[in-house]
PDB file of C-alpha atoms in Angstrom:
ATOM      1  CA  MET A  63     -27.063 159.954 204.129  1.00  0.00           C
ATOM      2  CA  MET A  64     -25.769 156.627 205.334  1.00  0.00           C
ATOM      3  CA  LYS A  65     -27.870 154.681 207.641  1.00  0.00           C
ATOM      4  CA  ILE A  66     -26.889 152.445 210.661  1.00  0.00           C
ATOM      5  CA  PRO A  67     -28.258 149.138 211.531  1.00  0.00           C
ATOM      6  CA  VAL A  68     -29.806 149.476 214.928  1.00  0.00           C
ATOM      7  CA  LEU A  69     -31.369 146.713 217.012  1.00  0.00           C
ATOM      8  CA  GLU A  70     -32.495 148.470 219.935  1.00  0.00           C
ATOM      9  CA  ILE A  71     -32.501 151.744 221.860  1.00  0.00           C
ATOM     10  CA  PHE A  72     -33.286 151.830 225.412  1.00  0.00           C
ATOM     11  CA  GLY A  73     -32.952 153.689 228.815  1.00  0.00           C
ATOM     12  CA  PRO A  74     -32.166 155.544 230.807  1.00  0.00           C
ATOM     13  CA  THR A  75     -30.475 152.783 232.670  1.00  0.00           C
ATOM     14  CA  PHE A  76     -26.811 152.406 233.987  1.00  0.00           C
ATOM     15  CA  GLN A  77     -23.638 151.265 232.548  1.00  0.00           C
ATOM     16  CA  GLY A  78     -23.046 147.557 233.935  1.00  0.00           C
ATOM     17  CA  GLU A  79     -19.572 147.108 232.712  1.00  0.00           C
ATOM     18  CA  GLY A  80     -16.188 148.567 232.236  1.00  0.00           C
ATOM     19  CA  ALA A  81     -14.639 151.892 233.296  1.00  0.00           C
ATOM     20  CA  VAL A  82     -17.979 153.779 233.394  1.00  0.00           C
ATOM     21  CA  ILE A  83     -19.816 151.160 235.376  1.00  0.00           C
ATOM     22  CA  GLY A  84     -22.644 152.834 237.380  1.00  0.00           C
ATOM     23  CA  ARG A  85     -22.948 155.630 235.006  1.00  0.00           C
ATOM     24  CA  LYS A  86     -26.555 156.578 233.995  1.00  0.00           C
ATOM     25  CA  THR A  87     -26.716 156.211 230.226  1.00  0.00           C
ATOM     26  CA  MET A  88     -28.964 155.438 227.219  1.00  0.00           C
ATOM     27  CA  PHE A  89     -27.999 152.460 224.939  1.00  0.00           C
ATOM     28  CA  VAL A  90     -27.827 152.261 221.184  1.00  0.00           C
ATOM     29  CA  ARG A  91     -27.353 148.869 220.145  1.00  0.00           C
ATOM     30  CA  THR A  92     -26.007 148.183 216.625  1.00  0.00           C
ATOM     31  CA  ALA A  93     -26.211 144.942 214.706  1.00  0.00           C
ATOM     32  CA  GLY A  94     -23.340 142.938 213.302  1.00  0.00           C
ATOM     33  CA  CYS A  95     -20.090 141.376 214.732  1.00  0.00           C
ATOM     34  CA  ASP A  96     -17.004 140.104 213.435  1.00  0.00           C
ATOM     35  CA  TYR A  97     -16.712 137.619 216.318  1.00  0.00           C
ATOM     36  CA  SER A  98     -18.855 134.858 217.439  1.00  0.00           C
ATOM     37  CA  CYS A  99     -18.012 134.310 221.173  1.00  0.00           C
ATOM     38  CA  SER A 100     -19.199 131.009 222.579  1.00  0.00           C
ATOM     39  CA  TRP A 101     -20.703 132.777 225.609  1.00  0.00           C
ATOM     40  CA  CYS A 102     -21.963 135.989 223.990  1.00  0.00           C
ATOM     41  CA  ASP A 103     -24.838 137.421 225.927  1.00  0.00           C
ATOM     42  CA  SER A 104     -26.024 139.518 222.969  1.00  0.00           C
ATOM     43  CA  ALA A 105     -25.600 136.894 220.339  1.00  0.00           C
ATOM     44  CA  PHE A 106     -29.038 138.164 218.674  1.00  0.00           C
ATOM     45  CA  THR A 107     -26.823 141.009 217.299  1.00  0.00           C
ATOM     46  CA  TRP A 108     -25.058 138.691 214.915  1.00  0.00           C
ATOM     47  CA  ASP A 109     -26.863 135.260 214.782  1.00  0.00           C
ATOM     48  CA  GLY A 110     -29.829 136.491 212.821  1.00  0.00           C
ATOM     49  CA  SER A 111     -32.322 135.455 215.444  1.00  0.00           C
ATOM     50  CA  GLN A 112     -33.670 139.129 215.708  1.00  0.00           C
ATOM     51  CA  LYS A 113     -32.966 140.346 212.079  1.00  0.00           C
ATOM     52  CA  GLU A 114     -36.460 141.399 211.755  1.00  0.00           C
ATOM     53  CA  ASN A 115     -35.834 143.981 214.563  1.00  0.00           C
ATOM     54  CA  ILE A 116     -32.996 145.842 212.760  1.00  0.00           C
ATOM     55  CA  LYS A 117     -34.039 149.294 211.607  1.00  0.00           C
ATOM     56  CA  MET A 118     -31.856 151.305 209.307  1.00  0.00           C
ATOM     57  CA  MET A 119     -31.532 154.688 210.902  1.00  0.00           C
ATOM     58  CA  THR A 120     -29.796 158.025 210.320  1.00  0.00           C
ATOM     59  CA  ALA A 121     -28.136 159.856 213.158  1.00  0.00           C
ATOM     60  CA  ASP A 122     -31.154 162.071 213.313  1.00  0.00           C
ATOM     61  CA  ASP A 123     -33.551 159.065 213.511  1.00  0.00           C
ATOM     62  CA  ILE A 124     -31.462 157.778 216.525  1.00  0.00           C
ATOM     63  CA  PHE A 125     -31.562 161.158 218.269  1.00  0.00           C
ATOM     64  CA  TYR A 126     -35.308 161.289 217.654  1.00  0.00           C
ATOM     65  CA  SER A 127     -35.813 157.988 219.050  1.00  0.00           C
ATOM     66  CA  LEU A 128     -33.480 158.769 222.228  1.00  0.00           C
ATOM     67  CA  ASP A 129     -35.190 161.941 222.717  1.00  0.00           C
ATOM     68  CA  ARG A 130     -38.613 160.477 222.497  1.00  0.00           C
ATOM     69  CA  THR A 131     -37.579 157.628 224.748  1.00  0.00           C
ATOM     70  CA  ALA A 132     -36.031 159.737 227.558  1.00  0.00           C
ATOM     71  CA  PRO A 133     -37.050 163.581 227.032  1.00  0.00           C
ATOM     72  CA  GLY A 134     -34.664 165.654 228.825  1.00  0.00           C
ATOM     73  CA  ASN A 135     -33.402 162.791 230.954  1.00  0.00           C
ATOM     74  CA  TYR A 136     -29.976 161.749 229.559  1.00  0.00           C
ATOM     75  CA  ASN A 137     -26.587 163.310 228.471  1.00  0.00           C
ATOM     76  CA  HIS A 138     -24.688 160.014 227.998  1.00  0.00           C
ATOM     77  CA  VAL A 139     -25.106 157.346 225.253  1.00  0.00           C
ATOM     78  CA  THR A 140     -23.357 153.856 225.141  1.00  0.00           C
ATOM     79  CA  ILE A 141     -22.963 152.708 221.745  1.00  0.00           C
ATOM     80  CA  SER A 142     -23.064 148.845 221.847  1.00  0.00           C
ATOM     81  CA  GLY A 143     -23.210 145.735 219.859  1.00  0.00           C
ATOM     82  CA  GLY A 144     -22.139 143.462 218.547  1.00  0.00           C
ATOM     83  CA  ASN A 145     -19.025 145.308 217.497  1.00  0.00           C
ATOM     84  CA  PRO A 146     -20.077 148.925 216.589  1.00  0.00           C
ATOM     85  CA  ALA A 147     -16.521 149.592 215.437  1.00  0.00           C
ATOM     86  CA  LEU A 148     -17.403 147.762 212.285  1.00  0.00           C
ATOM     87  CA  LEU A 149     -19.492 150.785 211.287  1.00  0.00           C
ATOM     88  CA  LYS A 150     -17.702 153.701 209.767  1.00  0.00           C
ATOM     89  CA  ASN A 151     -20.727 155.657 209.206  1.00  0.00           C
ATOM     90  CA  LEU A 152     -21.321 156.082 212.913  1.00  0.00           C
ATOM     91  CA  SER A 153     -19.090 159.263 212.543  1.00  0.00           C
ATOM     92  CA  GLU A 154     -22.289 161.499 211.955  1.00  0.00           C
ATOM     93  CA  PHE A 155     -23.983 160.344 215.052  1.00  0.00           C
ATOM     94  CA  VAL A 156     -20.875 160.924 217.129  1.00  0.00           C
ATOM     95  CA  GLU A 157     -20.422 164.358 215.638  1.00  0.00           C
ATOM     96  CA  LYS A 158     -24.072 165.313 216.514  1.00  0.00           C
ATOM     97  CA  ALA A 159     -23.735 163.928 220.039  1.00  0.00           C
ATOM     98  CA  LYS A 160     -20.561 166.136 220.541  1.00  0.00           C
ATOM     99  CA  SER A 161     -22.595 169.150 219.246  1.00  0.00           C
ATOM    100  CA  ARG A 162     -25.113 168.490 221.931  1.00  0.00           C
ATOM    101  CA  ASN A 163     -22.685 168.015 224.668  1.00  0.00           C
ATOM    102  CA  ILE A 164     -23.573 164.247 225.119  1.00  0.00           C
ATOM    103  CA  LYS A 165     -20.690 162.075 226.341  1.00  0.00           C
ATOM    104  CA  LEU A 166     -20.290 158.694 224.627  1.00  0.00           C
ATOM    105  CA  ALA A 167     -18.972 155.400 225.575  1.00  0.00           C
ATOM    106  CA  VAL A 168     -18.165 152.436 223.308  1.00  0.00           C
ATOM    107  CA  GLU A 169     -16.897 148.706 223.863  1.00  0.00           C
ATOM    108  CA  THR A 170     -15.142 146.920 221.077  1.00  0.00           C
ATOM    109  CA  GLN A 171     -12.890 143.864 220.891  1.00  0.00           C
ATOM    110  CA  GLY A 172      -9.949 145.695 219.335  1.00  0.00           C
ATOM    111  CA  THR A 173     -10.244 144.226 215.754  1.00  0.00           C
ATOM    112  CA  VAL A 174     -11.256 147.233 213.664  1.00  0.00           C
ATOM    113  CA  TYR A 175     -10.344 150.896 213.785  1.00  0.00           C
ATOM    114  CA  GLN A 176     -12.514 153.859 212.950  1.00  0.00           C
ATOM    115  CA  ASP A 177     -11.573 157.608 213.129  1.00  0.00           C
ATOM    116  CA  TRP A 178     -14.543 158.389 215.109  1.00  0.00           C
ATOM    117  CA  LEU A 179     -13.272 156.386 218.014  1.00  0.00           C
ATOM    118  CA  LYS A 180     -10.976 159.244 218.691  1.00  0.00           C
ATOM    119  CA  ASP A 181     -14.116 161.440 219.641  1.00  0.00           C
ATOM    120  CA  ILE A 182     -15.515 158.683 221.951  1.00  0.00           C
ATOM    121  CA  ASP A 183     -14.995 159.916 225.748  1.00  0.00           C
ATOM    122  CA  ASP A 184     -14.467 156.287 226.931  1.00  0.00           C
ATOM    123  CA  VAL A 185     -13.416 153.502 224.742  1.00  0.00           C
ATOM    124  CA  THR A 186     -13.334 150.179 226.255  1.00  0.00           C
ATOM    125  CA  ILE A 187     -11.090 147.647 224.289  1.00  0.00           C
ATOM    126  CA  SER A 188     -11.951 144.158 225.531  1.00  0.00           C
ATOM    127  CA  PRO A 189      -9.895 141.421 223.717  1.00  0.00           C
ATOM    128  CA  LYS A 190     -11.580 138.031 224.129  1.00  0.00           C
ATOM    129  CA  PRO A 191     -10.131 135.227 226.373  1.00  0.00           C
ATOM    130  CA  PRO A 192      -9.737 131.580 225.345  1.00  0.00           C
ATOM    131  CA  SER A 193     -13.064 130.468 226.704  1.00  0.00           C
ATOM    132  CA  SER A 194     -14.774 132.521 223.903  1.00  0.00           C
ATOM    133  CA  GLY A 195     -13.164 130.445 221.243  1.00  0.00           C
ATOM    134  CA  MET A 196     -11.762 133.501 219.422  1.00  0.00           C
ATOM    135  CA  ASP A 197      -8.164 134.323 218.977  1.00  0.00           C
ATOM    136  CA  THR A 198      -6.618 137.696 219.730  1.00  0.00           C
ATOM    137  CA  ASP A 199      -4.691 139.434 216.930  1.00  0.00           C
ATOM    138  CA  PHE A 200      -2.416 141.767 218.921  1.00  0.00           C
ATOM    139  CA  ASN A 201      -1.116 143.363 215.746  1.00  0.00           C
ATOM    140  CA  LYS A 202      -4.670 144.716 215.219  1.00  0.00           C
ATOM    141  CA  LEU A 203      -5.028 145.423 218.756  1.00  0.00           C
ATOM    142  CA  GLU A 204      -1.778 147.531 219.058  1.00  0.00           C
ATOM    143  CA  LEU A 205      -2.540 149.445 215.894  1.00  0.00           C
ATOM    144  CA  ILE A 206      -5.970 150.559 217.426  1.00  0.00           C
ATOM    145  CA  MET A 207      -4.352 151.412 220.776  1.00  0.00           C
ATOM    146  CA  ASN A 208      -1.606 153.463 218.934  1.00  0.00           C
ATOM    147  CA  GLU A 209      -4.218 155.485 217.268  1.00  0.00           C
ATOM    148  CA  LEU A 210      -6.194 156.364 220.342  1.00  0.00           C
ATOM    149  CA  ASN A 211      -5.115 158.800 223.039  1.00  0.00           C
ATOM    150  CA  GLN A 212      -3.896 156.681 226.074  1.00  0.00           C
ATOM    151  CA  ASN A 213      -6.168 158.755 228.432  1.00  0.00           C
ATOM    152  CA  HIS A 214      -9.522 157.852 227.102  1.00  0.00           C
ATOM    153  CA  PHE A 215      -9.288 153.982 226.523  1.00  0.00           C
ATOM    154  CA  ASN A 216      -9.006 151.079 228.791  1.00  0.00           C
ATOM    155  CA  LEU A 217      -8.530 147.442 228.475  1.00  0.00           C
ATOM    156  CA  LYS A 218     -11.032 144.997 229.906  1.00  0.00           C
ATOM    157  CA  VAL A 219     -10.890 141.119 229.913  1.00  0.00           C
ATOM    158  CA  VAL A 220     -13.894 138.900 230.921  1.00  0.00           C
ATOM    159  CA  VAL A 221     -12.788 135.809 233.050  1.00  0.00           C
ATOM    160  CA  PHE A 222     -14.588 132.642 233.199  1.00  0.00           C
ATOM    161  CA  ASP A 223     -11.889 130.203 234.378  1.00  0.00           C
ATOM    162  CA  ASP A 224      -8.317 129.768 235.249  1.00  0.00           C
ATOM    163  CA  THR A 225      -7.240 129.885 231.724  1.00  0.00           C
ATOM    164  CA  ASP A 226      -8.809 133.150 231.102  1.00  0.00           C
ATOM    165  CA  PHE A 227      -7.131 134.685 233.979  1.00  0.00           C
ATOM    166  CA  GLU A 228      -3.782 133.757 232.781  1.00  0.00           C
ATOM    167  CA  TYR A 229      -4.620 135.129 229.563  1.00  0.00           C
ATOM    168  CA  ALA A 230      -5.788 138.359 231.351  1.00  0.00           C
ATOM    169  CA  LYS A 231      -2.513 138.425 233.101  1.00  0.00           C
ATOM    170  CA  THR A 232      -0.726 138.282 229.975  1.00  0.00           C
ATOM    171  CA  VAL A 233      -2.532 141.073 228.369  1.00  0.00           C
ATOM    172  CA  HIS A 234      -2.123 143.287 231.444  1.00  0.00           C
ATOM    173  CA  GLN A 235       1.768 142.733 231.497  1.00  0.00           C
ATOM    174  CA  ARG A 236       1.949 143.518 227.926  1.00  0.00           C
ATOM    175  CA  TYR A 237       0.360 146.750 228.327  1.00  0.00           C
ATOM    176  CA  PRO A 238       1.053 147.492 231.951  1.00  0.00           C
ATOM    177  CA  ASP A 239       0.448 151.419 231.725  1.00  0.00           C
ATOM    178  CA  THR A 240      -3.147 151.096 230.476  1.00  0.00           C
ATOM    179  CA  ASP A 241      -6.092 150.963 232.819  1.00  0.00           C
ATOM    180  CA  PHE A 242      -6.986 147.583 233.201  1.00  0.00           C
ATOM    181  CA  TYR A 243     -10.300 145.819 234.249  1.00  0.00           C
ATOM    182  CA  LEU A 244     -11.172 142.299 235.040  1.00  0.00           C
ATOM    183  CA  GLN A 245     -14.824 141.312 234.816  1.00  0.00           C
ATOM    184  CA  ILE A 246     -16.446 138.061 235.839  1.00  0.00           C
ATOM    185  CA  GLY A 247     -18.211 136.023 233.156  1.00  0.00           C
ATOM    186  CA  ASN A 248     -21.724 135.070 233.149  1.00  0.00           C
ATOM    187  CA  PRO A 249     -22.074 131.430 231.984  1.00  0.00           C
ATOM    188  CA  TYR A 250     -25.867 131.270 232.887  1.00  0.00           C
ATOM    189  CA  LEU A 251     -27.483 132.498 229.565  1.00  0.00           C
ATOM    190  CA  ASP A 252     -30.393 129.945 229.422  1.00  0.00           C
ATOM    191  CA  GLY A 253     -33.321 132.081 229.621  1.00  0.00           C
ATOM    192  CA  GLU A 254     -34.180 135.674 230.559  1.00  0.00           C
ATOM    193  CA  HIS A 255     -34.575 135.044 234.328  1.00  0.00           C
ATOM    194  CA  ILE A 256     -32.205 132.547 235.974  1.00  0.00           C
ATOM    195  CA  GLU A 257     -33.111 131.226 239.343  1.00  0.00           C
ATOM    196  CA  ASN A 258     -30.708 132.479 242.079  1.00  0.00           C
ATOM    197  CA  HIS A 259     -28.729 134.234 239.356  1.00  0.00           C
ATOM    198  CA  THR A 260     -27.438 136.981 241.588  1.00  0.00           C
ATOM    199  CA  ALA A 261     -26.060 134.565 244.216  1.00  0.00           C
ATOM    200  CA  LYS A 262     -24.533 132.361 241.378  1.00  0.00           C
ATOM    201  CA  LEU A 263     -22.725 135.504 239.934  1.00  0.00           C
ATOM    202  CA  MET A 264     -21.660 136.919 243.280  1.00  0.00           C
ATOM    203  CA  ALA A 265     -19.945 133.522 244.114  1.00  0.00           C
ATOM    204  CA  ARG A 266     -18.066 133.507 240.844  1.00  0.00           C
ATOM    205  CA  TYR A 267     -17.231 137.344 241.500  1.00  0.00           C
ATOM    206  CA  GLU A 268     -15.877 136.282 244.901  1.00  0.00           C
ATOM    207  CA  TRP A 269     -13.725 133.657 243.281  1.00  0.00           C
ATOM    208  CA  LEU A 270     -12.218 136.193 240.744  1.00  0.00           C
ATOM    209  CA  VAL A 271     -11.612 138.715 243.632  1.00  0.00           C
ATOM    210  CA  GLU A 272      -9.861 136.308 245.693  1.00  0.00           C
ATOM    211  CA  LYS A 273      -7.823 135.045 242.815  1.00  0.00           C
ATOM    212  CA  THR A 274      -6.662 138.574 241.861  1.00  0.00           C
ATOM    213  CA  MET A 275      -5.817 139.471 245.556  1.00  0.00           C
ATOM    214  CA  ALA A 276      -3.454 136.624 245.768  1.00  0.00           C
ATOM    215  CA  ASP A 277      -1.699 137.135 242.461  1.00  0.00           C
ATOM    216  CA  THR A 278       1.323 139.733 242.858  1.00  0.00           C
ATOM    217  CA  ALA A 279       1.259 140.431 239.009  1.00  0.00           C
ATOM    218  CA  MET A 280      -2.359 141.790 239.287  1.00  0.00           C
ATOM    219  CA  ASN A 281      -1.760 144.563 241.812  1.00  0.00           C
ATOM    220  CA  ASN A 282      -2.793 147.299 239.465  1.00  0.00           C
ATOM    221  CA  VAL A 283      -6.157 146.003 238.168  1.00  0.00           C
ATOM    222  CA  ARG A 284      -9.769 146.545 239.160  1.00  0.00           C
ATOM    223  CA  VAL A 285     -12.082 143.562 239.433  1.00  0.00           C
ATOM    224  CA  LEU A 286     -15.634 144.137 238.455  1.00  0.00           C
ATOM    225  CA  PRO A 287     -19.078 142.276 238.408  1.00  0.00           C
ATOM    226  CA  GLN A 288     -21.282 142.419 235.511  1.00  0.00           C
ATOM    227  CA  LEU A 289     -23.575 144.943 237.439  1.00  0.00           C
ATOM    228  CA  HIS A 290     -26.737 144.827 235.429  1.00  0.00           C
ATOM    229  CA  THR A 291     -27.061 141.058 235.644  1.00  0.00           C
ATOM    230  CA  LEU A 292     -27.138 141.149 239.426  1.00  0.00           C
ATOM    231  CA  LEU A 293     -30.258 143.311 239.205  1.00  0.00           C
ATOM    232  CA  TRP A 294     -32.204 141.917 236.162  1.00  0.00           C
ATOM    233  CA  SER A 295     -30.508 138.736 235.130  1.00  0.00           C
ATOM    234  CA  ASN A 296     -30.440 138.344 231.398  1.00  0.00           C
ATOM    235  CA  LYS A 297     -33.381 140.351 230.439  1.00  0.00           C
ATOM    236  CA  GLN A 298     -32.806 142.342 227.359  1.00  0.00           C
ATOM    237  CA  GLY A 299     -33.315 146.222 227.081  1.00  0.00           C
ATOM    238  CA  VAL A 300     -32.195 147.205 230.535  1.00  0.00           C
TER     239      VAL A 300
END
């Protein structure tokens, strides 16, 4: 039985990002990523700083941990990372979740396709903007989008500055029929608790809302905060 590299399992909490924002959920955070974004808020999944916390777990191990952590208190699981789409062997976990009527959400940057993504209820594809230092391979992105059912995936771009906003506009215009989300970026990552973090993030969110409202090319988008950071700053495991 193939095992999955898991860094943390926690909840119940709520989803702070993307199309299922506000949804009560458990989190299963896997290790490993094929990107190294400059502003990554979960760099510990790929930079080796928490490698001692990685547990190799079977699907049954994960459900045992979920059930022990929140007995009878969840019906939704978010598979996070890193980039969980790197893991072909998540298929068994996905199948077991479906057999238990547990809904699933995944976020990935759209670089790797796995067949189990078709069984995820909500797939957020989040190509990374210029501020990340990463380059988008639109050929790979489109291959993944073509494999998935249009009705159960969405696009999300994190925006830190004007250049990121223009990138987001380009992505939205390229795929105008796909549900599209803008999310304000969090540049304040130096520590678990940042002084006046909520106020700082809300000011940035207001900037993005006003910029979007003023742009006629962005009439069909939704603009989101990173909701969990407004409550808990950069605290891990919430």
